[in-house]
C-alpha atoms as an extended CHARMM CRD file, in Angstrom:
* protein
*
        91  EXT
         1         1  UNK       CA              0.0000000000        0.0000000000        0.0000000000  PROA      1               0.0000000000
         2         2  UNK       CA              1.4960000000        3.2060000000       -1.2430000000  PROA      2               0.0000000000
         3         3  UNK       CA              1.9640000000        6.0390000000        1.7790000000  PROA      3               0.0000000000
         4         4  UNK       CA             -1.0130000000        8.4560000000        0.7050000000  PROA      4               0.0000000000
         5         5  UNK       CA             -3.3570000000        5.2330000000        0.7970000000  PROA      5               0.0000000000
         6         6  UNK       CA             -1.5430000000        4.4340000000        4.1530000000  PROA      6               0.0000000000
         7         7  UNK       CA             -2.2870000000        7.5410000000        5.9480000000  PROA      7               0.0000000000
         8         8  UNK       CA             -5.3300000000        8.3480000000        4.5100000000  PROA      8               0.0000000000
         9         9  UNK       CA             -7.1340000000        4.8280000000        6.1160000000  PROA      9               0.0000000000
        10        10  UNK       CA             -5.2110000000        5.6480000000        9.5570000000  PROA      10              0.0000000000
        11        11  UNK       CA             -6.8240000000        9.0000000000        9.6970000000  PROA      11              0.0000000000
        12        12  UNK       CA            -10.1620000000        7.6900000000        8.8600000000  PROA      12              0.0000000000
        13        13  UNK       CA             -9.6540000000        4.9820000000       11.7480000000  PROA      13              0.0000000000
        14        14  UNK       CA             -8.5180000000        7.8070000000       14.0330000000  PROA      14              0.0000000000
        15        15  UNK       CA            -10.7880000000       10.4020000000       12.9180000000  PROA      15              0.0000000000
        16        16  UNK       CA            -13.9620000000        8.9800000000       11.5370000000  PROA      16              0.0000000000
        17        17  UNK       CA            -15.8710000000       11.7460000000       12.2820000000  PROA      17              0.0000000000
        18        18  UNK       CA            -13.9920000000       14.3470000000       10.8430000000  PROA      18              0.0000000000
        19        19  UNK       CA            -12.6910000000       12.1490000000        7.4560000000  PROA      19              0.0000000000
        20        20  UNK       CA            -17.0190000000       11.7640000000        7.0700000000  PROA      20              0.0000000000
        21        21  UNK       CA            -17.3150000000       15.3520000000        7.1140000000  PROA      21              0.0000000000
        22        22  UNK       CA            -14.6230000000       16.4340000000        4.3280000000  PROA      22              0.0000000000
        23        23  UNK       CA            -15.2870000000       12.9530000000        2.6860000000  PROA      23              0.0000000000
        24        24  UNK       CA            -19.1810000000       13.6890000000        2.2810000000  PROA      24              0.0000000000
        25        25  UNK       CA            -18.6280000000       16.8620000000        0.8450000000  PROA      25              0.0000000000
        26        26  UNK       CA            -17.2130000000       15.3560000000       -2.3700000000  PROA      26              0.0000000000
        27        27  UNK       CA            -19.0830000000       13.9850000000       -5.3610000000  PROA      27              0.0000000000
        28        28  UNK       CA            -20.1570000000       10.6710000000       -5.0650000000  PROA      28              0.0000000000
        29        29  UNK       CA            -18.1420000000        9.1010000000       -7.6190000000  PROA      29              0.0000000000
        30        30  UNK       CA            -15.1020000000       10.4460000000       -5.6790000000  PROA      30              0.0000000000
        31        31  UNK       CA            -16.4920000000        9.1820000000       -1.8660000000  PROA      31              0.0000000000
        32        32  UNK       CA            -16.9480000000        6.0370000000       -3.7430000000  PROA      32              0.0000000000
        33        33  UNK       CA            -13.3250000000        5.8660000000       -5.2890000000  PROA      33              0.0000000000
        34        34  UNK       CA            -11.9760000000        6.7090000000       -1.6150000000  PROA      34              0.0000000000
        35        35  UNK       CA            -14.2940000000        4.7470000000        0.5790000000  PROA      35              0.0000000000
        36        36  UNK       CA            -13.6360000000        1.0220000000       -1.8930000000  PROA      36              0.0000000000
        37        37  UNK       CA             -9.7730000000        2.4090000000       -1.3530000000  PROA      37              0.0000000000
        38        38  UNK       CA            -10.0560000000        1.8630000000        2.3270000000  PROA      38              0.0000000000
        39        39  UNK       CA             -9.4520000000       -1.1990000000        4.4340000000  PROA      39              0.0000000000
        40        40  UNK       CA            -12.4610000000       -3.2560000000        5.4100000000  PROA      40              0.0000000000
        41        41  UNK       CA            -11.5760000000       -2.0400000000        8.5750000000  PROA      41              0.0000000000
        42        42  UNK       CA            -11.5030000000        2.0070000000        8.1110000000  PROA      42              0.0000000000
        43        43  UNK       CA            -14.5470000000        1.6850000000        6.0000000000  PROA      43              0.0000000000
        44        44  UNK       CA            -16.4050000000        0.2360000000        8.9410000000  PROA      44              0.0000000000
        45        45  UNK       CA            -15.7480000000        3.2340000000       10.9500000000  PROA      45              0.0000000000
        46        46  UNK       CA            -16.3380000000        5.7700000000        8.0790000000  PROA      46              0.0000000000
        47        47  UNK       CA            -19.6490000000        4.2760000000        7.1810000000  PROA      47              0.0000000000
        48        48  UNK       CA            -20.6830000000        4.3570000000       10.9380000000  PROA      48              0.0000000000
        49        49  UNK       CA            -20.1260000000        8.3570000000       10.5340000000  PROA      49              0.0000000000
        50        50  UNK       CA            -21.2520000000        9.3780000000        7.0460000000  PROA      50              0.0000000000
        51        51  UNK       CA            -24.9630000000       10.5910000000        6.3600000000  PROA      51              0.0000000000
        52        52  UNK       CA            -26.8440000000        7.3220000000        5.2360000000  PROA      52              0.0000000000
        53        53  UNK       CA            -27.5430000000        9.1190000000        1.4610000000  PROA      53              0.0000000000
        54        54  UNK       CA            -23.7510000000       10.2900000000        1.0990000000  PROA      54              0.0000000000
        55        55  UNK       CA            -23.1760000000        6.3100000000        2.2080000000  PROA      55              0.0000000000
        56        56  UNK       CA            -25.8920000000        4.8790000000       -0.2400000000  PROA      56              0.0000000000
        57        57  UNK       CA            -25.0360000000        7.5080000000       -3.0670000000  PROA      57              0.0000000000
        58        58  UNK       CA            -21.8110000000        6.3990000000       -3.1920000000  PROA      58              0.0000000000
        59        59  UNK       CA            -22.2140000000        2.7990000000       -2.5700000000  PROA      59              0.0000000000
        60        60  UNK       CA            -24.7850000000        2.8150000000       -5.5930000000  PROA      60              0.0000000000
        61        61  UNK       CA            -21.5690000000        3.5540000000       -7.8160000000  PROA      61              0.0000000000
        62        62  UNK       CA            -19.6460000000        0.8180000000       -6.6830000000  PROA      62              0.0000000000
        63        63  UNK       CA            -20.0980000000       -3.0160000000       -8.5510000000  PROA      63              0.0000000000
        64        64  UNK       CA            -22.3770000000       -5.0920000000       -6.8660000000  PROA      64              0.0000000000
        65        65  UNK       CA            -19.4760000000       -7.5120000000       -5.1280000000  PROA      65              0.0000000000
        66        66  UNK       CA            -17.3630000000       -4.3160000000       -4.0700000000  PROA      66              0.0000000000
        67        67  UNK       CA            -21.2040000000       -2.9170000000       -2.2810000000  PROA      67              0.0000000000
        68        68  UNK       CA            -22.0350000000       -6.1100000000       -0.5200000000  PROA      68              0.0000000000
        69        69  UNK       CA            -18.3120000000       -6.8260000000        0.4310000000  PROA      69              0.0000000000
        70        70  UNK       CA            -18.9710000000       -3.2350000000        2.2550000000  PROA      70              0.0000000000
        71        71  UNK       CA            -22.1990000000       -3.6900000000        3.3550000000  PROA      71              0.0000000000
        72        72  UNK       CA            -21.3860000000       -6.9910000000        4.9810000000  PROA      72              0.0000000000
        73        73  UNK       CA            -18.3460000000       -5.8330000000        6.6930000000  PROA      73              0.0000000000
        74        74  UNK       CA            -20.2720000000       -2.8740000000        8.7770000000  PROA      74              0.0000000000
        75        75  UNK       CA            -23.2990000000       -3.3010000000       11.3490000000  PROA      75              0.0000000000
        76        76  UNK       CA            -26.5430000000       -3.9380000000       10.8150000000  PROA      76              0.0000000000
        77        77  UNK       CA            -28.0740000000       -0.6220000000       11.5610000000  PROA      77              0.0000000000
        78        78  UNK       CA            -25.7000000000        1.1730000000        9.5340000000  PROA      78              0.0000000000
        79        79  UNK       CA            -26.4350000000       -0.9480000000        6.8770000000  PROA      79              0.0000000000
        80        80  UNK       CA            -29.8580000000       -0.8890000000        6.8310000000  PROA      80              0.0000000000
        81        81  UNK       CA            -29.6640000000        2.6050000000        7.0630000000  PROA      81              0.0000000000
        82        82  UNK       CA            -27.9180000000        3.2320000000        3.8640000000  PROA      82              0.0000000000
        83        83  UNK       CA            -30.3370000000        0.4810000000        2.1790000000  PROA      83              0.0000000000
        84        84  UNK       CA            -32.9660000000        2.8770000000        3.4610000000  PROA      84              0.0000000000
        85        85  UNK       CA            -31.4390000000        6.0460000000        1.8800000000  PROA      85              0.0000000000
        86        86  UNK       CA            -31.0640000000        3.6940000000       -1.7200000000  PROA      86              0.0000000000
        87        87  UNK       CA            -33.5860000000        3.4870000000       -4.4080000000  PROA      87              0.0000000000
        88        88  UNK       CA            -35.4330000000        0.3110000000       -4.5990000000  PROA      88              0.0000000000
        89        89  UNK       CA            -34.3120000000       -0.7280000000       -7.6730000000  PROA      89              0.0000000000
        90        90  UNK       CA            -30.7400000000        0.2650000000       -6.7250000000  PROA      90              0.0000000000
        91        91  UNK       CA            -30.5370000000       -2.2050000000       -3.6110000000  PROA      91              0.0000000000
């Protein structure tokens, strides 16, 4: 893992909070590229923080393996709260 990608998933681990609010602020395609970047891991914690249609907005960009790989690694009531904030024919 190169040293940008290094630091930027320990910062989101440290600061999940904080990375959600400059992270959520980007287009989508962009949270996406970053957030599928992350390890497993960081995204857990990002996800936890983001707004649930910043989270599902992004997560609707990402291929179908890469969104469920996500979606199973967080809890429950995150991820049903970003399925919430999806279209239905997106989920």
């Amino acid at each position: 893992m190169e040293l940008e990608a290094r630091l930027r998933a320990r910062f989101v681990s440290a600061h999940p909070a904080e990375a959600a609010r400059v992270l959520e602020s980007l287009p989508a395609s962009e949270l996406a590229e970053t957030m599928l970047d992350l390890p497993t891991v960081a995204v857990s914690e990002l996800l936890r923080c983001l707004a649930p249609h910043a989270a599902a907005n992004a997560l609707s960009l990402a291929k179908a393996p890469q969104a469920a790989r996500v979606l199973e690694a967080i809890r429950r009531d995150t991820a049903a709260a970003i399925l919430r904030a999806m279209d239905a024919e997106e989920r």
